[in-house]
Short mmCIF file of C-alpha atoms in Angstrom, two decimals:
data_model
loop_
_atom_site.label_atom_id
_atom_site.label_comp_id
_atom_site.label_asym_id
_atom_site.label_seq_id
_atom_site.Cartn_x
_atom_site.Cartn_y
_atom_site.Cartn_z
CA MET A 342 121.92 96.38 126.03
CA ILE A 343 121.54 100.06 126.36
CA PHE A 344 118.57 102.53 126.56
CA PHE A 345 119.84 106.17 126.39
CA LEU A 346 120.66 108.64 123.73
CA PRO A 347 124.06 110.08 124.26
CA PRO A 348 124.49 113.38 125.60
CA VAL A 349 125.42 115.76 122.54
CA PRO A 350 124.62 119.42 123.45
CA ALA A 351 125.07 120.92 119.75
CA ILE A 352 122.26 118.54 117.94
CA SER A 353 120.44 117.96 121.13
CA LEU A 354 119.80 121.93 121.46
CA LEU A 355 119.11 122.35 117.89
CA PHE A 356 116.61 119.50 117.72
CA PHE A 357 114.55 121.13 120.92
CA ALA A 358 114.82 124.72 119.69
CA MET A 359 113.26 123.18 116.47
CA LEU A 360 110.84 121.34 118.39
CA LEU A 361 109.84 124.47 120.53
CA ALA A 362 109.69 126.52 117.27
CA MET A 363 108.27 124.26 114.67
CA PRO A 364 104.34 125.22 114.90
CA GLY A 365 105.33 129.19 114.73
CA MET A 366 107.72 128.41 111.31
CA ALA A 367 105.28 128.73 108.70
CA PHE A 368 105.27 130.76 105.79
CA GLU A 369 101.94 129.66 103.87
CA GLU A 370 98.76 128.46 104.95
CA ARG A 371 96.54 125.85 103.92
CA SER A 372 93.85 127.24 101.37
CA GLU A 373 91.17 125.02 103.49
CA SER A 374 91.63 122.30 106.57
CA ASN A 375 90.48 119.04 106.48
CA SER A 376 90.02 119.17 110.04
CA LYS A 377 88.72 121.57 112.62
CA TYR A 378 90.97 120.37 115.05
CA SER A 379 94.71 120.83 115.53
CA GLY A 380 97.23 118.35 117.38
CA GLU A 381 100.53 117.22 118.47
CA SER A 382 102.19 113.76 119.29
CA TYR A 383 105.42 112.62 120.80
CA THR A 384 106.65 109.68 120.38
CA LEU A 385 109.76 107.52 122.01
CA TYR A 386 110.74 104.54 120.67
CA ILE A 387 113.24 102.05 121.77
CA GLU A 388 114.77 99.28 120.25
CA ASN A 389 117.16 96.22 121.63
CA ASP A 390 118.26 92.70 121.66
CA ALA A 391 117.84 92.83 125.50
CA ARG A 392 115.75 90.57 127.16
CA ARG A 393 114.36 92.79 129.75
CA ILE A 394 112.41 94.31 126.76
CA GLY A 395 111.53 91.07 125.14
CA GLY A 396 114.52 90.57 122.86
CA PRO A 397 116.72 87.32 122.51
CA GLY A 398 119.68 88.82 124.57
CA SER A 399 122.20 88.18 122.06
CA ASP A 400 123.54 92.18 122.33
CA SER A 401 125.14 91.81 119.01
CA SER A 402 124.28 93.08 115.17
CA TYR A 403 121.95 95.82 115.79
CA SER A 404 122.22 95.99 119.32
CA ASN A 405 120.38 99.40 120.20
CA GLY A 406 118.10 102.13 118.58
CA VAL A 407 116.55 104.94 120.63
CA ARG A 408 114.26 107.85 118.66
CA PHE A 409 112.07 110.50 120.21
CA SER A 410 109.95 112.34 117.88
CA TYR A 411 107.41 115.32 117.87
CA VAL A 412 104.80 115.54 115.28
CA TYR A 413 101.85 117.99 115.04
CA THR A 414 99.22 118.95 112.42
CA GLU A 415 97.55 122.27 111.76
CA LYS A 416 96.82 124.48 108.76
CA ASP A 417 100.16 125.95 108.62
CA ILE A 418 102.93 124.66 106.82
CA PRO A 419 106.39 124.76 107.63
CA PHE A 420 109.39 126.49 105.94
CA TRP A 421 111.09 123.00 104.95
CA ALA A 422 107.92 120.93 104.32
CA PRO A 423 107.69 122.08 100.39
CA LEU A 424 111.51 120.43 99.96
CA LEU A 425 110.08 117.35 100.54
CA THR A 426 106.39 117.42 98.79
CA ASN A 427 106.90 120.09 95.83
CA TRP A 428 109.21 118.30 93.98
CA SER A 429 106.46 115.82 92.55
CA ASP A 430 103.32 117.27 90.89
CA THR A 431 101.32 113.84 92.13
CA LEU A 432 102.31 114.57 95.99
CA SER A 433 101.85 118.28 95.54
CA THR A 434 98.28 117.76 94.47
CA GLU A 435 97.46 115.36 97.20
CA PHE A 436 98.99 117.17 99.90
CA ASP A 437 96.56 119.88 99.39
CA LYS A 438 93.60 117.33 100.12
CA SER A 439 94.97 115.43 102.93
CA TYR A 440 95.53 115.50 106.53
CA THR A 441 98.78 116.74 107.39
CA ASN A 442 101.76 115.40 109.63
CA PHE A 443 105.08 117.71 110.43
CA GLY A 444 107.62 116.62 112.70
CA ALA A 445 111.12 116.57 113.69
CA SER A 446 113.12 113.68 115.53
CA LEU A 447 116.41 112.77 117.06
CA ALA A 448 117.33 109.53 117.02
CA HIS A 449 120.73 107.29 117.36
CA GLN A 450 121.49 103.41 116.45
CA ILE A 451 124.62 101.17 117.65
CA PHE A 452 125.80 97.97 115.62
CA THR A 453 128.28 95.54 116.67
CA PRO A 454 130.13 92.04 115.63
CA GLN A 455 128.85 89.30 117.63
CA ASN A 456 132.16 88.61 119.66
CA THR A 457 132.47 92.25 121.52
CA ALA A 458 134.98 90.85 123.72
CA SER A 459 137.86 90.69 121.42
CA THR A 460 140.01 93.71 120.97
CA ASP A 461 141.00 92.40 117.36
CA LEU A 462 139.19 93.61 114.02
CA ILE A 463 136.98 90.93 113.53
CA LEU A 464 137.39 90.52 109.76
CA ASN A 465 134.52 87.77 109.12
CA ASP A 466 131.67 89.87 111.10
CA ARG A 467 130.24 93.45 110.66
CA PRO A 468 132.32 96.69 111.59
CA TYR A 469 131.41 98.74 115.16
CA ALA A 470 128.89 101.16 114.45
CA ALA A 471 127.12 104.42 115.41
CA TRP A 472 125.30 106.67 113.86
CA LEU A 473 123.30 109.72 115.56
CA TYR A 474 120.87 111.76 113.18
CA PHE A 475 118.51 114.63 113.18
CA GLY A 476 115.02 114.22 110.85
CA MET A 477 112.53 116.41 109.41
CA THR A 478 109.60 114.69 108.56
CA SER A 479 106.53 115.42 106.26
CA SER A 480 103.30 112.92 105.94
CA PHE A 481 99.50 113.16 104.83
CA GLN A 482 96.86 110.58 104.65
CA THR A 483 93.33 110.52 102.63
CA THR A 484 90.98 107.63 103.39
CA SER A 485 92.47 105.45 101.16
CA HIS A 486 96.24 105.72 101.63
CA SER A 487 99.27 107.58 103.20
CA HIS A 488 102.62 109.13 102.24
CA SER A 489 105.41 109.32 104.77
CA LEU A 490 108.84 111.32 103.56
CA GLU A 491 111.88 112.00 105.94
CA PHE A 492 115.22 113.88 105.77
CA ASP A 493 117.94 112.85 107.71
CA VAL A 494 121.38 114.78 108.63
CA GLY A 495 123.57 113.11 110.69
CA VAL A 496 127.12 111.35 111.47
CA VAL A 497 128.27 107.83 111.38
CA GLY A 498 131.62 107.41 113.28
CA PRO A 499 133.16 108.30 116.69
CA SER A 500 131.43 111.76 116.74
CA ALA A 501 127.84 109.84 117.03
CA MET A 502 129.45 108.61 120.25
CA GLY A 503 128.34 104.78 120.66
CA GLU A 504 131.48 103.81 122.44
CA ASP A 505 130.66 105.83 125.18
CA VAL A 506 126.78 105.26 125.55
CA GLN A 507 127.37 101.60 125.18
CA ASN A 508 130.11 100.83 127.36
CA ASN A 509 129.34 103.47 130.20
CA PHE A 510 125.91 101.80 130.18
CA HIS A 511 127.55 98.62 130.67
CA SER A 512 129.40 99.30 133.30
CA MET A 513 126.31 100.70 135.38
CA ILE A 514 124.31 97.95 134.86
CA GLY A 515 127.77 95.18 135.35
CA VAL A 516 127.63 93.98 131.97
CA PRO A 517 130.82 93.20 130.32
CA LYS A 518 132.08 96.22 127.69
CA SER A 519 132.51 95.79 124.24
CA ASN A 520 136.17 95.92 123.21
CA GLY A 521 136.40 96.40 119.79
CA TRP A 522 135.41 100.10 119.05
CA ALA A 523 138.95 101.19 118.32
CA HIS A 524 138.13 99.27 114.69
CA GLN A 525 134.39 101.55 114.27
CA LEU A 526 133.66 103.25 110.94
CA GLU A 527 135.44 106.44 110.65
CA ASP A 528 133.27 109.74 111.25
CA GLU A 529 131.70 110.36 107.73
CA PRO A 530 128.55 113.33 107.47
CA THR A 531 125.33 111.69 106.48
CA LEU A 532 122.47 112.45 104.25
CA GLN A 533 119.46 110.47 103.85
CA LEU A 534 115.95 110.59 102.25
CA SER A 535 113.28 108.25 103.04
CA TYR A 536 109.90 107.43 101.33
CA GLN A 537 107.16 105.22 101.80
CA GLN A 538 103.46 104.62 101.30
CA ARG A 539 100.87 102.84 102.64
CA LEU A 540 97.68 101.23 101.39
CA ARG A 541 94.28 101.19 103.21
CA PHE A 542 93.88 97.58 101.35
CA TYR A 543 91.00 96.13 103.78
CA GLU A 544 89.35 96.81 106.97
CA LEU A 545 86.48 95.28 108.82
CA LYS A 546 84.19 97.24 111.16
CA GLN A 547 81.36 95.93 113.89
CA ASN A 548 79.51 98.38 115.55
CA ASP A 549 81.53 101.40 114.78
CA SER A 550 84.74 99.44 116.12
CA LYS A 551 87.66 98.41 113.62
CA ILE A 552 88.06 94.89 114.27
CA LEU A 553 90.19 94.20 111.25
CA ASP A 554 92.71 95.43 108.77
CA PHE A 555 95.36 95.05 106.09
CA ILE A 556 97.40 97.68 105.19
CA PRO A 557 100.30 96.96 102.24
CA TYR A 558 103.08 99.46 101.72
CA PHE A 559 106.18 99.87 99.60
CA GLY A 560 109.11 102.71 99.76
CA GLY A 561 112.54 103.29 99.50
CA ALA A 562 115.52 105.20 100.91
CA PHE A 563 118.48 107.16 99.37
CA GLY A 564 121.75 108.43 100.99
CA ASN A 565 125.04 107.40 101.82
CA VAL A 566 123.65 105.12 104.73
CA LEU A 567 121.12 103.18 102.66
CA ILE A 568 120.31 102.62 99.43
CA GLY A 569 117.31 100.44 98.60
CA GLY A 570 113.72 99.38 98.52
CA ASN A 571 110.98 97.96 100.67
CA ILE A 572 107.61 96.13 100.13
CA GLY A 573 105.59 94.70 102.95
CA MET A 574 102.12 94.02 104.60
CA LEU A 575 100.83 94.11 108.00
CA GLY A 576 97.73 92.94 109.35
CA ARG A 577 95.96 93.88 112.33
CA ILE A 578 93.02 92.33 114.59
CA GLY A 579 91.14 93.51 117.91
CA PHE A 580 88.63 96.03 119.15
CA ASN A 581 89.08 99.74 118.39
CA ILE A 582 91.75 99.55 116.25
CA PRO A 583 92.99 102.96 115.30
CA ASP A 584 92.31 104.84 112.33
CA ASP A 585 95.84 105.11 111.02
CA TYR A 586 98.00 103.03 109.00
CA GLY A 587 99.61 101.17 111.58
CA PRO A 588 102.62 101.03 113.56
CA THR A 589 106.20 102.10 112.86
CA ARG A 590 109.68 101.74 113.46
CA PRO A 591 112.76 103.68 113.12
CA SER A 592 114.96 100.98 112.03
CA SER A 593 112.99 100.11 108.95
CA SER A 594 112.52 103.74 107.38
CA ASP A 595 108.89 103.81 108.16
CA GLY A 596 108.78 107.55 109.49
CA ASP A 597 106.42 108.33 112.51
CA PRO A 598 102.94 107.07 113.34
CA THR A 599 100.13 109.25 111.49
CA PHE A 600 97.33 110.78 113.08
CA ILE A 601 94.32 112.45 113.01
CA PRO A 602 93.52 115.17 115.72
CA ARG A 603 90.20 113.92 117.48
CA SER A 604 87.43 115.29 119.91
CA ASN A 605 88.58 114.43 123.50
CA LYS A 606 85.25 111.99 123.88
CA ALA A 607 86.80 110.31 120.50
CA ARG A 608 90.01 109.69 122.42
CA GLN A 609 88.90 108.27 125.45
CA HIS A 610 88.04 104.85 123.73
CA PHE A 611 90.36 102.33 124.63
CA GLY A 612 91.47 99.61 121.93
CA ALA A 613 94.02 96.64 121.83
CA TYR A 614 95.22 94.76 118.67
CA LEU A 615 97.46 91.76 117.96
CA TYR A 616 99.47 92.47 114.79
CA GLY A 617 101.90 90.90 112.37
CA GLY A 618 103.92 91.95 109.23
CA LEU A 619 106.25 90.46 106.56
CA ARG A 620 108.66 93.00 104.88
CA GLY A 621 111.40 92.35 101.84
CA ASN A 622 114.31 94.49 101.14
CA ALA A 623 115.93 95.04 98.12
CA ILE A 624 119.45 96.87 99.36
CA ALA A 625 122.10 98.65 96.74
CA HIS A 626 124.32 100.33 99.65
CA ASN A 627 124.27 99.78 103.56
CA ILE A 628 126.94 101.61 105.47
CA PHE A 629 126.62 99.50 108.35
CA LEU A 630 127.74 96.31 105.97
CA ASP A 631 129.41 97.84 102.91
CA GLY A 632 131.34 100.22 105.06
CA SER A 633 131.87 104.06 104.23
CA ILE A 634 131.41 105.33 100.62
CA PHE A 635 134.37 107.96 100.97
CA GLN A 636 137.06 106.61 102.73
CA LYS A 637 138.42 102.84 102.98
CA SER A 638 136.96 100.99 105.89
CA HIS A 639 136.19 97.39 107.18
CA HIS A 640 133.19 95.79 105.39
CA VAL A 641 131.69 92.48 104.69
CA SER A 642 129.67 90.67 101.85
CA LYS A 643 126.28 91.87 102.17
CA TYR A 644 123.09 89.92 100.83
CA PRO A 645 121.18 92.02 98.19
CA PHE A 646 117.97 90.78 99.13
CA THR A 647 116.87 90.30 102.98
CA ALA A 648 113.45 89.60 104.57
CA GLU A 649 111.93 90.57 107.76
CA SER A 650 108.81 89.18 110.02
CA GLU A 651 107.53 91.21 113.11
CA PHE A 652 104.62 90.43 115.50
CA GLY A 653 103.53 91.98 118.70
CA LEU A 654 100.47 94.03 120.43
CA GLY A 655 99.52 97.65 120.95
CA ALA A 656 96.78 99.36 123.00
CA HIS A 657 95.61 102.90 123.44
CA LEU A 658 93.56 104.74 125.60
CA ASP A 659 92.91 108.75 126.05
CA GLY A 660 95.51 109.79 124.11
CA TRP A 661 98.49 107.03 124.65
CA SER A 662 99.42 104.42 122.79
CA PHE A 663 101.69 101.40 123.32
CA VAL A 664 103.30 99.07 121.01
CA TRP A 665 105.46 96.25 121.60
CA ARG A 666 107.16 93.99 118.66
CA PHE A 667 109.59 91.11 118.02
CA VAL A 668 111.64 91.39 115.00
CA SER A 669 113.37 89.07 113.04
CA LYS A 670 115.49 89.30 110.20
CA SER A 671 117.08 87.13 107.25
CA PRO A 672 120.58 86.99 107.18
CA GLU A 673 122.40 90.13 106.01
CA PHE A 674 126.08 88.99 105.06
CA LYS A 675 127.76 86.00 103.90
CA GLU A 676 130.46 86.02 106.07
CA ARG A 677 127.84 85.60 109.20
CA SER A 678 124.78 83.94 107.66
CA GLN A 679 121.98 83.88 110.65
CA LEU A 680 119.01 85.16 111.59
CA ASN A 681 118.97 88.34 113.71
CA SER A 682 116.47 89.55 116.07
CA PHE A 683 115.27 92.10 118.34
CA ALA A 684 112.67 93.81 120.30
CA SER A 685 111.18 97.30 119.60
CA ILE A 686 108.90 99.41 121.67
CA SER A 687 107.03 102.84 121.19
CA LEU A 688 105.26 104.93 123.61
CA SER A 689 103.24 108.26 121.97
CA TYR A 690 101.06 110.71 123.36
CA SER A 691 98.70 112.62 121.43
CA GLN A 692 96.46 115.75 122.05
CA SER A 693 94.33 117.87 119.89
CA PHE A 694 93.21 121.89 120.07
CA GLU A 695 90.24 122.97 118.71
#
């Protein structure tokens, strides 16, 4: 039950230097702008199984995740964006005619077995592991679909400071420490590329207010953290539903929420919705279950296919948006074949400039 990002000065300084410099780091200007507005967005995600944010209170498996993202949109292209978009003629063509978002993120995730009181290696449960990474994102959206690409650089292992973060916070709130971190996965640098496409399959409007929509999606990830693909569907019902492609969360390689800068008047309308979703995953490699690719490590026998469900609610007003959801995942490995759940919240603020 943890809620803080570890104090890792070198990576944190790099992240904030990139965040401050990103709007100016451009080598190319778009031939035409799809909006007269530019803008930026800040998002904080917290994912945890603690009851205090609506989780089941189990404190095991995916124990905690935190991510802070900065996203902006304007006519200038940052120097690194073509690395994510120019490898495909289709993506390059769509990139030129779409609303675009570019961003940077800093994130941390922790995974533990169910029995955190034991100091022994628990062979029939997942290994202790922590992942700290810096990400660069590029997304673009048309009226019918969106593309999201993310490239992450980080580390899995003691350098990710999972033990310090978890046990120091547990000490602060009077919760027993996790005693098996001596058996965590060893240090391994990570490179990860993720892609997702979302489709505006169906939407219903009433008096200029969107009250219903369905958003199918598919995507995949490739790297030494995760190799796999996914397909799923989101559905929302409410009033003044945002004109975007639905909420995202870091634990599912969704990227960050897409946004199109609007006038201040348009941003002042209050909206709220309930939503639900289903997702299927095909997994060839998961470092948190299979262990390290490059060295011998503790591992379990993962299932190659898993399913997820999520339900939650969202609301937005005057540039602020909030989403809460409860996520349940089918068993991930054979040694402990049981359902896992956690809660996920995100808080965003966006602003537009004419």
